[in-house]
Structure formats: structure tokens, C-alpha cells
Coordinates of C-alpha atoms in Angstrom, one line a residue:
M1 CA 146.6 68.0 92.5
R2 CA 146.7 71.8 92.0
G3 CA 150.2 71.6 90.5
H4 CA 149.4 69.2 87.8
R5 CA 147.4 69.2 84.6
L6 CA 144.0 67.7 84.8
R7 CA 142.0 66.0 82.0
I8 CA 138.2 66.1 81.5
P9 CA 137.0 63.0 83.3
P10 CA 135.6 60.0 81.4
H11 CA 132.0 60.6 82.6
R12 CA 131.8 63.4 80.0
S13 CA 132.7 61.3 77.1
P14 CA 129.1 60.3 76.2
R15 CA 128.3 63.9 75.5
S16 CA 131.0 64.1 72.9
L17 CA 129.8 60.9 71.3
A18 CA 126.3 62.3 71.2
R19 CA 127.4 64.9 68.8
L20 CA 127.1 62.3 66.1
G21 CA 123.4 62.8 66.3
V22 CA 123.3 66.5 67.3
A23 CA 121.9 67.8 64.1
L24 CA 118.7 65.8 64.5
L25 CA 118.4 66.7 68.2
L26 CA 118.9 70.4 67.5
T27 CA 116.3 70.4 64.8
V28 CA 113.8 68.8 67.2
A29 CA 114.7 71.3 69.9
A30 CA 114.2 74.2 67.6
G31 CA 110.8 73.0 66.6
A32 CA 109.8 72.8 70.3
G33 CA 110.8 76.4 71.0
A34 CA 108.2 78.7 72.6
G35 CA 107.1 82.1 71.4
G36 CA 106.1 83.7 68.1
A37 CA 103.8 82.5 65.3
A38 CA 104.6 79.6 63.0
A39 CA 107.1 80.2 60.3
P40 CA 106.1 80.2 56.7
G41 CA 106.3 76.9 54.7
T42 CA 109.7 75.7 53.8
A43 CA 111.3 74.7 50.6
D44 CA 110.4 71.0 50.8
G45 CA 106.7 71.8 51.2
G46 CA 106.0 68.8 53.4
R47 CA 107.8 69.5 56.6
R48 CA 106.1 71.0 59.6
A49 CA 107.3 74.5 60.2
A50 CA 109.2 75.2 63.4
A51 CA 108.0 77.8 65.9
P52 CA 110.6 80.6 66.2
A53 CA 112.3 81.4 69.5
A54 CA 110.7 84.2 71.5
L55 CA 112.3 87.6 71.2
D56 CA 112.9 87.7 75.0
S57 CA 114.6 84.3 75.1
V58 CA 118.1 85.5 74.5
I59 CA 121.1 86.1 76.8
P60 CA 121.8 88.8 77.9
A61 CA 118.2 89.8 78.4
P62 CA 117.3 92.7 76.1
A63 CA 116.3 96.0 77.6
A64 CA 112.9 96.2 75.8
V65 CA 111.0 93.6 73.7
A66 CA 107.7 94.1 71.8
P67 CA 106.7 90.8 70.1
G68 CA 104.2 90.8 67.3
G69 CA 103.5 90.4 63.7
S70 CA 104.6 87.7 61.3
P71 CA 107.9 85.9 61.5
Y72 CA 110.6 86.1 58.9
E73 CA 112.4 83.0 57.5
I74 CA 115.9 82.9 56.2
T75 CA 115.9 81.0 52.9
A76 CA 118.1 80.4 49.9
D77 CA 116.9 83.8 48.5
T78 CA 118.1 85.8 51.6
A79 CA 120.7 88.4 51.1
I80 CA 122.4 90.6 53.7
R81 CA 122.5 94.4 53.1
V82 CA 125.2 96.5 54.6
P83 CA 126.0 100.3 54.5
A84 CA 127.7 101.7 51.4
G85 CA 130.6 104.1 51.5
S86 CA 134.3 104.2 52.3
S87 CA 134.2 105.4 55.9
A88 CA 135.7 103.4 58.7
A89 CA 132.3 103.0 60.2
A90 CA 130.8 101.6 57.0
A91 CA 133.7 99.2 56.6
S92 CA 133.3 98.0 60.1
A93 CA 129.5 97.6 59.5
R94 CA 130.2 95.6 56.4
G95 CA 132.5 93.4 58.6
A96 CA 129.6 92.7 60.8
G97 CA 127.5 91.6 57.8
E98 CA 130.3 89.3 56.6
Y99 CA 130.6 87.9 60.1
L100 CA 126.9 87.1 60.1
A101 CA 127.1 85.4 56.8
G102 CA 130.1 83.4 58.0
V103 CA 128.1 82.1 60.9
L104 CA 125.0 81.2 58.9
R105 CA 126.4 79.8 55.6
P106 CA 127.8 76.4 56.9
S107 CA 124.6 75.4 58.7
T108 CA 122.0 76.7 56.2
G109 CA 123.9 75.9 53.1
F110 CA 122.7 79.2 51.6
E111 CA 124.9 81.6 49.6
L112 CA 123.7 84.7 51.7
P113 CA 125.4 87.4 49.5
V114 CA 126.6 90.5 51.3
G115 CA 126.2 93.9 49.5
S116 CA 125.0 97.4 49.8
K117 CA 122.2 97.5 47.2
S118 CA 119.6 95.1 48.5
G119 CA 118.8 92.4 51.1
D120 CA 116.0 91.4 53.4
V121 CA 118.4 91.1 56.4
E122 CA 119.8 94.6 56.7
L123 CA 122.4 96.2 58.9
R124 CA 121.9 100.0 59.0
L125 CA 123.9 102.7 60.6
S126 CA 121.7 105.5 62.0
A127 CA 123.4 108.4 64.0
K128 CA 120.1 109.4 65.5
L129 CA 120.0 106.2 67.5
K130 CA 122.9 107.3 69.6
T131 CA 120.6 109.2 72.0
A132 CA 118.4 106.2 72.4
V133 CA 120.8 103.3 72.6
G134 CA 124.3 104.7 72.8
T135 CA 127.2 103.4 70.7
E136 CA 126.8 99.7 71.7
G137 CA 123.1 99.4 71.6
Y138 CA 120.8 98.5 68.7
E139 CA 117.3 98.1 67.5
L140 CA 116.2 94.8 65.8
T141 CA 112.9 94.7 63.9
S142 CA 111.6 91.5 62.4
G143 CA 108.6 90.9 60.1
A144 CA 107.5 88.8 57.2
D145 CA 109.6 90.9 54.8
G146 CA 112.9 90.7 56.6
V147 CA 115.0 91.7 59.6
L148 CA 116.5 95.2 60.2
I149 CA 119.3 95.8 62.7
S150 CA 119.9 99.5 63.3
A151 CA 122.6 101.1 65.4
A152 CA 124.5 104.3 65.9
A153 CA 127.8 102.6 65.6
P154 CA 129.3 99.3 64.2
A155 CA 129.6 97.8 67.7
G156 CA 125.8 98.1 68.1
L157 CA 125.3 96.3 64.8
F158 CA 127.6 93.5 65.9
H159 CA 125.8 93.1 69.2
G160 CA 122.5 93.0 67.3
V161 CA 123.9 90.2 65.1
Q162 CA 124.5 88.2 68.3
T163 CA 120.9 88.6 69.2
L164 CA 119.8 87.5 65.8
R165 CA 122.0 84.4 66.1
Q166 CA 120.2 83.4 69.3
L167 CA 116.8 84.0 67.8
L168 CA 117.6 81.4 65.2
P169 CA 117.4 77.6 66.0
P170 CA 120.5 76.3 67.8
A171 CA 121.5 74.2 64.8
V172 CA 122.5 77.4 63.1
E173 CA 125.8 77.3 65.0
A174 CA 126.8 73.9 63.5
D175 CA 129.7 73.9 61.0
T176 CA 127.9 71.4 58.7
R177 CA 124.7 71.8 56.7
Q178 CA 121.5 71.3 58.8
D179 CA 117.9 70.9 57.7
G180 CA 116.3 74.1 59.0
P181 CA 113.9 75.9 58.7
W182 CA 115.4 79.2 60.0
P183 CA 112.6 81.4 61.4
V184 CA 112.9 84.7 63.3
A185 CA 110.0 85.8 65.4
G186 CA 108.2 89.0 64.5
G187 CA 108.5 92.1 66.6
R188 CA 111.0 94.7 67.9
I189 CA 113.9 94.7 70.3
T190 CA 115.5 97.9 71.6
D191 CA 118.6 97.2 73.6
E192 CA 121.7 98.8 75.2
P193 CA 124.2 97.8 77.9
R194 CA 123.9 98.8 81.5
F195 CA 127.6 99.0 82.1
A196 CA 130.4 100.2 79.8
Y197 CA 133.0 97.6 80.8
R198 CA 132.0 93.9 80.3
S199 CA 135.0 91.8 80.5
A200 CA 136.3 88.3 80.7
M201 CA 139.9 87.5 81.9
L202 CA 142.0 84.6 80.7
D203 CA 145.1 83.6 82.6
V204 CA 147.7 82.6 80.0
A205 CA 150.6 82.8 82.6
R206 CA 149.9 79.8 84.8
H207 CA 149.3 77.7 81.7
F208 CA 150.0 79.0 78.3
F209 CA 147.3 79.1 75.6
T210 CA 148.0 79.4 71.9
V211 CA 146.7 82.2 69.7
E212 CA 144.1 79.8 68.2
Q213 CA 142.9 78.8 71.7
V214 CA 142.5 82.5 72.7
K215 CA 140.7 83.2 69.5
R216 CA 138.3 80.4 70.1
Y217 CA 137.5 81.8 73.6
I218 CA 137.0 85.3 72.0
D219 CA 134.4 83.9 69.6
Q220 CA 132.5 82.2 72.4
L221 CA 132.5 85.4 74.5
A222 CA 131.3 87.5 71.5
L223 CA 128.0 85.7 71.4
Y224 CA 127.2 87.2 74.8
K225 CA 128.2 90.8 74.0
Y226 CA 131.4 91.0 76.0
N227 CA 133.5 94.0 74.9
T228 CA 136.7 93.5 76.8
L229 CA 139.3 90.7 77.0
H230 CA 141.7 91.0 79.9
L231 CA 144.8 88.9 79.3
H232 CA 146.8 88.0 82.4
L233 CA 150.2 87.9 80.6
T234 CA 152.7 87.5 83.5
D235 CA 153.0 85.7 86.8
D236 CA 155.4 83.7 88.9
Q237 CA 155.0 80.7 86.5
G238 CA 155.5 82.4 83.2
W239 CA 156.1 85.6 81.2
R240 CA 154.0 85.4 78.0
L241 CA 154.9 88.4 75.8
A242 CA 158.1 89.2 74.0
I243 CA 159.8 92.4 75.2
D244 CA 162.6 93.6 73.0
S245 CA 164.5 95.5 75.6
W246 CA 164.4 92.6 78.1
P247 CA 164.4 89.5 75.8
N248 CA 165.0 86.9 78.6
L249 CA 161.6 87.6 80.0
A250 CA 159.9 85.6 77.3
E251 CA 162.7 83.4 76.2
Y252 CA 163.6 82.2 79.7
G253 CA 160.8 83.4 81.9
G254 CA 158.2 82.0 79.5
S255 CA 159.8 78.6 79.1
T256 CA 157.7 76.7 81.7
Q257 CA 154.3 76.7 83.4
V258 CA 152.4 75.1 86.3
G259 CA 153.4 71.5 86.5
G260 CA 156.6 72.0 84.5
G261 CA 155.3 72.0 81.0
P262 CA 156.9 73.8 78.1
G263 CA 155.2 77.1 78.5
G264 CA 155.4 79.5 75.6
Y265 CA 154.9 83.1 74.8
Y266 CA 153.5 85.4 72.2
T267 CA 155.7 87.2 69.7
K268 CA 154.8 90.9 69.2
D269 CA 153.2 89.9 65.9
Q270 CA 151.1 87.2 67.6
Y271 CA 150.0 89.7 70.2
R272 CA 149.0 92.2 67.5
E273 CA 147.1 89.4 65.8
L274 CA 145.1 88.7 69.0
V275 CA 144.4 92.4 69.5
A276 CA 143.2 92.7 65.9
Y277 CA 141.0 89.6 66.1
A278 CA 139.4 90.8 69.3
A279 CA 138.8 94.1 67.7
S280 CA 137.0 92.4 64.8
R281 CA 134.6 91.1 67.4
H282 CA 134.3 94.6 69.0
M283 CA 136.4 93.5 72.0
T284 CA 139.2 95.6 73.5
V285 CA 142.3 93.7 74.8
V286 CA 143.4 94.9 78.3
P287 CA 146.9 93.4 78.9
E288 CA 148.1 92.7 82.4
V289 CA 151.7 92.7 83.6
D290 CA 151.4 91.9 87.3
M291 CA 153.7 93.9 89.7
P292 CA 155.4 94.2 92.2
G293 CA 154.4 90.7 93.3
H294 CA 153.6 87.7 91.1
T295 CA 157.0 88.4 89.4
N296 CA 159.1 85.3 89.9
A297 CA 159.3 84.7 86.1
A298 CA 160.9 88.2 85.7
L299 CA 163.1 87.8 88.8
A300 CA 164.4 84.4 87.4
S301 CA 165.1 86.0 84.1
Y302 CA 167.1 89.0 85.4
A303 CA 169.2 88.8 88.6
E304 CA 169.4 92.6 88.9
L305 CA 165.7 92.9 89.6
N306 CA 166.3 91.1 92.9
C307 CA 167.4 93.0 95.9
D308 CA 170.2 90.5 96.6
G309 CA 171.2 90.3 92.9
V310 CA 170.6 86.6 92.8
A311 CA 168.0 85.2 90.4
P312 CA 165.7 82.5 91.9
P313 CA 164.9 79.4 89.9
L314 CA 161.9 79.2 87.6
Y315 CA 158.7 78.3 89.5
T316 CA 156.1 75.7 88.5
G317 CA 153.9 75.5 91.6
T318 CA 150.8 77.4 92.6
S319 CA 151.6 79.3 95.8
V320 CA 151.2 83.1 95.8
G321 CA 152.7 86.1 97.6
F322 CA 156.4 85.0 97.8
S323 CA 157.9 87.2 95.0
S324 CA 158.6 90.9 94.7
L325 CA 160.4 93.3 92.5
C326 CA 163.1 95.2 94.4
V327 CA 161.4 98.5 95.1
P328 CA 164.4 100.6 96.3
K329 CA 166.5 99.8 93.1
E330 CA 166.3 102.3 90.3
V331 CA 166.8 99.5 87.7
T332 CA 163.3 98.3 88.7
Y333 CA 161.8 101.4 87.3
D334 CA 163.9 101.2 84.1
F335 CA 162.4 97.7 83.7
V336 CA 158.8 98.9 84.4
D337 CA 159.2 101.8 82.0
D338 CA 160.6 99.6 79.2
V339 CA 157.9 97.0 79.6
I340 CA 155.0 99.6 79.8
R341 CA 156.4 101.5 76.8
E342 CA 156.5 98.4 74.6
L343 CA 153.2 97.2 75.8
A344 CA 151.6 100.6 75.2
E345 CA 152.9 100.7 71.7
L346 CA 151.3 97.3 71.0
T347 CA 148.0 98.0 72.6
P348 CA 145.5 100.5 71.0
G349 CA 143.0 100.2 73.9
R350 CA 143.0 102.8 76.6
Y351 CA 143.7 100.5 79.6
L352 CA 146.8 98.8 80.9
H353 CA 146.5 96.5 83.9
I354 CA 149.4 96.5 86.4
G355 CA 148.1 93.9 88.9
G356 CA 149.1 94.9 92.4
D357 CA 147.5 92.0 94.2
E358 CA 148.9 89.6 96.8
A359 CA 152.2 91.5 97.2
H360 CA 152.7 89.9 100.6
S361 CA 156.5 90.0 100.3
T362 CA 156.5 93.8 99.6
P363 CA 156.4 96.0 102.8
H364 CA 153.4 98.3 102.7
D365 CA 155.3 101.5 102.5
E366 CA 157.3 100.1 99.6
Y367 CA 154.2 98.9 97.9
V368 CA 152.6 102.3 98.0
A369 CA 155.8 103.9 96.7
F370 CA 156.1 101.4 93.9
M371 CA 152.5 101.6 92.8
E372 CA 152.6 105.4 92.7
R373 CA 155.6 105.4 90.4
A374 CA 154.2 102.6 88.3
Q375 CA 150.9 104.5 87.8
A376 CA 152.7 107.6 86.7
I377 CA 154.7 105.6 84.2
V378 CA 151.5 104.2 82.7
A379 CA 149.9 107.7 82.5
G380 CA 153.1 109.0 80.9
Y381 CA 152.4 106.7 77.9
G382 CA 148.8 107.9 77.6
K383 CA 147.1 104.9 79.1
T384 CA 144.6 104.5 82.0
V385 CA 145.7 102.2 84.8
V386 CA 143.7 99.2 86.0
G387 CA 144.8 97.4 89.1
W388 CA 143.5 94.8 91.5
H389 CA 141.7 96.5 94.3
Q390 CA 144.8 96.6 96.6
I391 CA 145.8 99.6 94.4
T392 CA 143.2 101.7 96.4
A393 CA 146.0 102.0 99.0
S394 CA 147.1 105.0 96.8
P395 CA 145.1 105.3 93.6
A396 CA 146.1 107.9 91.1
E397 CA 143.4 110.1 89.6
G398 CA 141.6 108.1 86.9
T399 CA 142.9 104.7 88.0
V400 CA 140.4 101.8 87.8
A401 CA 140.3 99.4 90.7
Q402 CA 139.2 95.8 90.1
Y403 CA 137.5 94.3 93.2
W404 CA 138.0 90.6 93.6
G405 CA 137.1 90.2 97.3
T406 CA 134.2 88.2 98.8
T407 CA 132.9 90.6 101.4
D408 CA 131.0 93.3 99.4
G409 CA 133.9 95.7 99.7
E410 CA 136.8 96.4 102.1
Q411 CA 136.6 99.9 103.6
E412 CA 139.6 101.1 101.7
V413 CA 137.9 100.1 98.4
I414 CA 134.6 101.7 99.5
D415 CA 136.3 105.0 100.4
A416 CA 138.2 105.1 97.1
A417 CA 135.1 104.4 95.1
K418 CA 133.1 107.2 96.9
A419 CA 136.1 109.5 96.2
G420 CA 135.9 108.9 92.5
T421 CA 137.9 105.7 91.7
P422 CA 135.9 103.6 89.2
L423 CA 135.4 100.0 90.1
V424 CA 135.2 96.8 88.0
L425 CA 133.5 94.1 90.0
S426 CA 134.8 90.5 89.9
P427 CA 134.0 89.2 93.4
A428 CA 135.7 85.8 93.6
N429 CA 132.8 84.0 95.1
R430 CA 130.6 85.2 92.3
T431 CA 132.5 85.7 89.0
Y432 CA 135.7 83.7 89.3
L433 CA 135.2 81.0 86.7
D434 CA 137.9 78.8 88.1
M435 CA 136.1 78.2 91.3
K436 CA 134.7 74.7 91.6
Y437 CA 131.0 74.3 91.1
H438 CA 130.9 71.8 94.0
A439 CA 133.2 69.5 95.9
Q440 CA 133.3 66.9 93.2
T441 CA 134.2 69.2 90.4
P442 CA 137.4 67.7 88.9
L443 CA 138.9 71.1 87.9
G444 CA 139.4 74.4 89.6
L445 CA 140.0 75.7 93.1
S446 CA 137.8 76.4 96.1
W447 CA 139.5 79.0 98.2
A448 CA 136.5 81.4 97.6
G449 CA 134.0 78.6 98.1
Y450 CA 132.0 76.6 95.6
V451 CA 130.3 78.7 93.0
E452 CA 127.3 77.0 91.4
V453 CA 125.5 78.6 88.5
R454 CA 122.9 80.4 90.6
Q455 CA 125.5 81.6 93.0
S456 CA 127.4 83.2 90.1
Y457 CA 124.4 84.9 88.7
D458 CA 122.1 85.8 91.6
W459 CA 123.5 89.3 92.6
D460 CA 123.2 92.8 91.3
P461 CA 126.4 94.8 90.5
G462 CA 124.6 98.1 91.0
T463 CA 123.8 97.4 94.6
Y464 CA 126.6 94.9 95.5
M465 CA 129.1 97.2 97.2
R466 CA 128.1 98.1 100.7
G467 CA 128.9 101.5 102.5
G468 CA 126.9 103.7 100.2
V469 CA 128.8 103.1 96.9
P470 CA 126.5 104.3 94.1
E471 CA 126.0 102.4 90.9
S472 CA 127.6 105.3 89.1
A473 CA 130.9 104.3 90.6
I474 CA 130.7 100.8 88.9
L475 CA 132.4 100.8 85.5
G476 CA 131.5 97.2 84.9
V477 CA 131.8 93.5 85.6
E478 CA 134.5 91.0 84.8
A479 CA 134.6 87.2 84.9
P480 CA 138.2 86.0 85.5
L481 CA 139.4 82.5 84.6
W482 CA 142.6 81.6 86.3
S483 CA 144.4 78.6 84.9
E484 CA 146.3 76.8 87.7
T485 CA 144.3 73.6 86.9
L486 CA 143.4 74.3 83.3
S487 CA 145.5 73.5 80.2
T488 CA 143.1 72.8 77.3
S489 CA 140.2 74.5 75.6
D490 CA 137.8 71.8 76.8
Q491 CA 138.8 72.6 80.3
I492 CA 138.4 76.4 79.8
E493 CA 134.9 75.8 78.4
F494 CA 133.8 73.4 81.1
M495 CA 134.6 76.0 83.8
A496 CA 133.4 79.1 81.8
F497 CA 130.0 77.8 80.7
P498 CA 127.3 78.4 81.8
R499 CA 128.8 81.0 84.3
A500 CA 130.3 83.3 81.6
A501 CA 126.8 83.8 80.1
G502 CA 125.5 84.9 83.5
A503 CA 128.3 87.4 84.1
A504 CA 127.6 88.8 80.6
E505 CA 123.9 89.4 81.5
L506 CA 124.9 91.1 84.8
G507 CA 127.0 93.5 82.8
W508 CA 124.6 94.1 80.0
S509 CA 120.9 93.8 81.1
P510 CA 119.0 96.4 83.1
A511 CA 118.4 95.6 86.8
A512 CA 114.7 95.1 86.2
K513 CA 115.4 92.3 83.7
L514 CA 117.6 90.3 86.2
G515 CA 116.2 87.3 88.1
W516 CA 117.2 83.7 88.5
D517 CA 113.9 82.1 87.4
G518 CA 113.8 83.9 84.1
Y519 CA 117.5 83.5 83.5
R520 CA 117.4 79.8 84.2
D521 CA 114.6 79.3 81.7
R522 CA 116.6 81.2 79.0
L523 CA 119.8 79.3 79.9
V524 CA 118.1 76.0 79.0
A525 CA 118.0 77.1 75.4
Q526 CA 121.7 77.7 75.4
G527 CA 122.5 74.0 76.0
P528 CA 121.7 72.8 72.4
R529 CA 123.5 75.9 71.0
W530 CA 126.7 75.1 73.0
E531 CA 126.5 71.5 71.8
A532 CA 126.3 72.8 68.2
M533 CA 129.3 75.1 68.8
G534 CA 131.3 72.2 70.3
I535 CA 131.4 73.7 73.8
D536 CA 131.7 71.1 76.5
F537 CA 129.7 72.9 79.2
Y538 CA 128.9 72.0 82.8
R539 CA 125.3 70.6 83.1
S540 CA 124.4 72.0 86.4
A541 CA 121.6 70.2 88.3
Q542 CA 120.2 73.7 89.0
V543 CA 119.1 74.0 85.4
P544 CA 116.5 71.7 83.7
W545 CA 118.6 71.1 80.6
E546 CA 116.4 68.4 79.2

């Protein structure tokens, strides 16, 4: 079944039908929330006020919470105040305000004007906060008179907005008007991320996903303060980005996918659109062009990239490790240089991912020689290399290695990390979102074992690597989603949620805030929110959703 598209099974249909009554259910759920004092009376005067969600009920868990004081209620009189001025930072902060209004308007039905003169929900830039919470952290203060989100940089304001969303009843996520009320508990949150790199990967090579599908996933990830989107753009089954100097890569190499479907690719303008959209959610796109293995789509597109000069047929299966660029040929490096140059021109972020995993058909000495040259090419275009952890066979200075093993670190990786190679952790038996939850899961793979919700969450990135690797060597955490068995947004969401929320918390929250029991309780509150967002998530038996 791994080579064929799969559909969400019929047993999930009742949940979709239940959305017809989701507004009522969400209102009831909001009213049953714990924490905080009762909200002020609402406009209709006769409806019982809902208790606001507790300040510490959000995901990722905030660094510090001090509840207290009266709650605030968003009403028809609420306005959103944003910084004035013409600077780029002020403009980005105003964008966060417009984003907040865009989330709240459909469900509340309120006008929620955004301006710089007044407003009882205020987004404020304050340079002095950089010492306290860095460039991604924020302070959120709520009381009877309003809500203030303060940050040193626009990214912090945006992350604070995500916290405010989760403090409001789940029905706020609906795209149609709901009854309310819309209370926010009183108190203060001071928050900042533990790790700088908090990433999710989407494999668009095995199955192609459209611009709109990728945007949908970006929006879902933004709620949990991810700051990086790793796009796996090329593999044996498809090449998904137009390269002007080698046009057959996309036109021919992108013409199929796993199971033999039509495939597809992004034009350069479409890729720029994705990069800009992610940036509007304060996420950086890290593009991956896998090499020297996982390259059948390229080899099929250009015969000269093969050592024997013969192009193989396009591939629509799911095996790995059989393909390799021809390391001894100089044309191979002309190809790599052209692809990296065009990719670097399109990508404003600092990182380019060059793969490097499962190159089983490349002799070790050739692998090392190739990766050394490829790393130098990336550096020549002013970018920082990211590679799967096999790159630690010969990492260049500054290269980031992404660990995807299951054994807490191979010795080569441990040695490289202790010598200064930063690590992004994505252990397959913890964070791979395409691993089956259990034997009966209709989607996904199981080569790394079954990964239930607790298994995916219940580990600490700071102490995960054995062999004396310090937390300072860990750049961050990534949750990859490979698409051998996935071809629709529903399927992406079923495999990603709830586990993507847990990976986000591992990347953001301080170690002292991590713990399965508390996380499980906070996860319960996300169920109605995901329903309101139209996310078909996996209802793990490990979580008391009802």
C-alpha cells in the first residue's frame, strides 16, 4: 500500500458531520474552561458569563505565568492599537495587529479597527525587552481595561498574538459568527523560546502539494510558534522547483509522484509567494535539494548527470538509496552550482538544506568528496549549509547537522557536535509525523516504530544526545512530515496533529515546564480549537478529549 494514495477512512466521517453543530459545542466548552475570574456581563445581559481559560493553559507552555486581577472581554467596542511610524519594524508590528483582527473578526462579528492612536488591545514594541525575552519573546498583560502585548521585535508580538488566540474560547477560530462572550483571564505572561530553531518539514517531493495547501499548513503551524518551514523540494519521485538553467528538472522531473499521479512543481514566482507568506507569519523557509542520493528525478531529466550517460526512467515507488549523482564528473558540480545559485537568489533566509542522507549507492570516499564540494558551493553564495546527520562524515565549519536517527546519537554525530557542529534534533521515533500512531493507523509508515502522542512528546531535547553533548550544541527541534502515503491536506493534518503541537512545545518551552501530565491536560483544550479550524486530528486514546 505504500506506493498508492490513501484516503481518510470512513470511520472519521462522523466528526466532519459533527461540525454542523460545532458552534454550540464550542461555546459550551469555552464556558466550562478552568482558571480566572468570571468575565463581565455580555451585551445580551441575560447570558451566563463564561470563565476565561487559565493563562497557563496554552501550548507551548509559557516560561512564566502570574495570574491575577480582573479579566478583560473583547466586545464590539474593542479596537487594536499598533505602533506608529514608517520603520520596517513598525510596519511588521502593524501586520501582526491586522493578522489578529483577521482571526477575530469572522467569529466575533466585531469591527475591531486597527490603528495607532487608541485601542484596549495593544501591540507595543519596546527595545528594552530584548534583554529579558530576546527577539522572539513577549510579555502579555491582561486586566479589566485591556490586553497589552509587548516585545522587542515584531516576531515577539506575533508570538504573543498566538498566545492571546489560545486564551480566547476555541470558537474564536471559526470562520462564521459565534455567540461569545470573548473573555481573557487577568494576569501577566513573560515568555521566550528555549531554542532558536523550531521547524516543521513538509515533503512536497513524494506527493506534490499546491501553494494553497502549503499556506494552510503554515497557518496551522504559526499557532504554535514555529519559526521555520523546511520544504523537501526534490527526491527520486519528483523535482518541485523551476530552475531556469536546467528546465527539464521541473518540467520532466516534476511530472509525476508516488503512485504515478500528475505531480507538479512551483514556478519561481510561486516559490517567492510561499517564502513571503511564511515570512508574514514570522517563519523562514529552508529549502532542501537532496544530494547526492535521492536524485532519480534529476537523473531522469538529464542523462549527463549519470556516470553511464543513460537517463533512468521516472520513479513512482517508495524505495530509497538506489540513486546517485555521478561524483567524478565535473558536469555534476556545474549542475549543483547552478541549482544552488538560483535557489540562493530566491531564498532570503540564511539556510539551504542539501540533504545527504541514504546515499547508499555512493561510495563513502566519493560521498565525502562530493559533500565537501557541495558545502563550499553553498558557502560561496553566502548561505549556511544544513544537511542530514550523515554530513558529519566531513562537516564544514558552520554546517548544521540534522539528526534523524533513533539511538540518541551515532558516535560520528556526537563527535561532530562536541567539536562545534550545531544539531537540529528530529529523531524519527519521536518527531517524524509520518510514523503510524499504532498498527491500525491507515496512513504513514512504521520503520521507526509506532509513535503515539506521548512517545512523540515525552523527551527532552536538551538532554537527548548521549556522550556528553551539551544543550548548547542543540540549535533546535524539527518535526518532519514525509509524504509517501499522504496526498491531501486532511491526511497531512491527521498525521501532524496532535504531534506537531508537542514538538513545538519541546522547541519553545523551558525544560522545567515540560511534563506529560500537564501537557496532556493542555492538549485537551486544543481539540475544540482544531475542530473550529477544520483540522481533522487524531483522537489519541492517551488523551481524554471528552
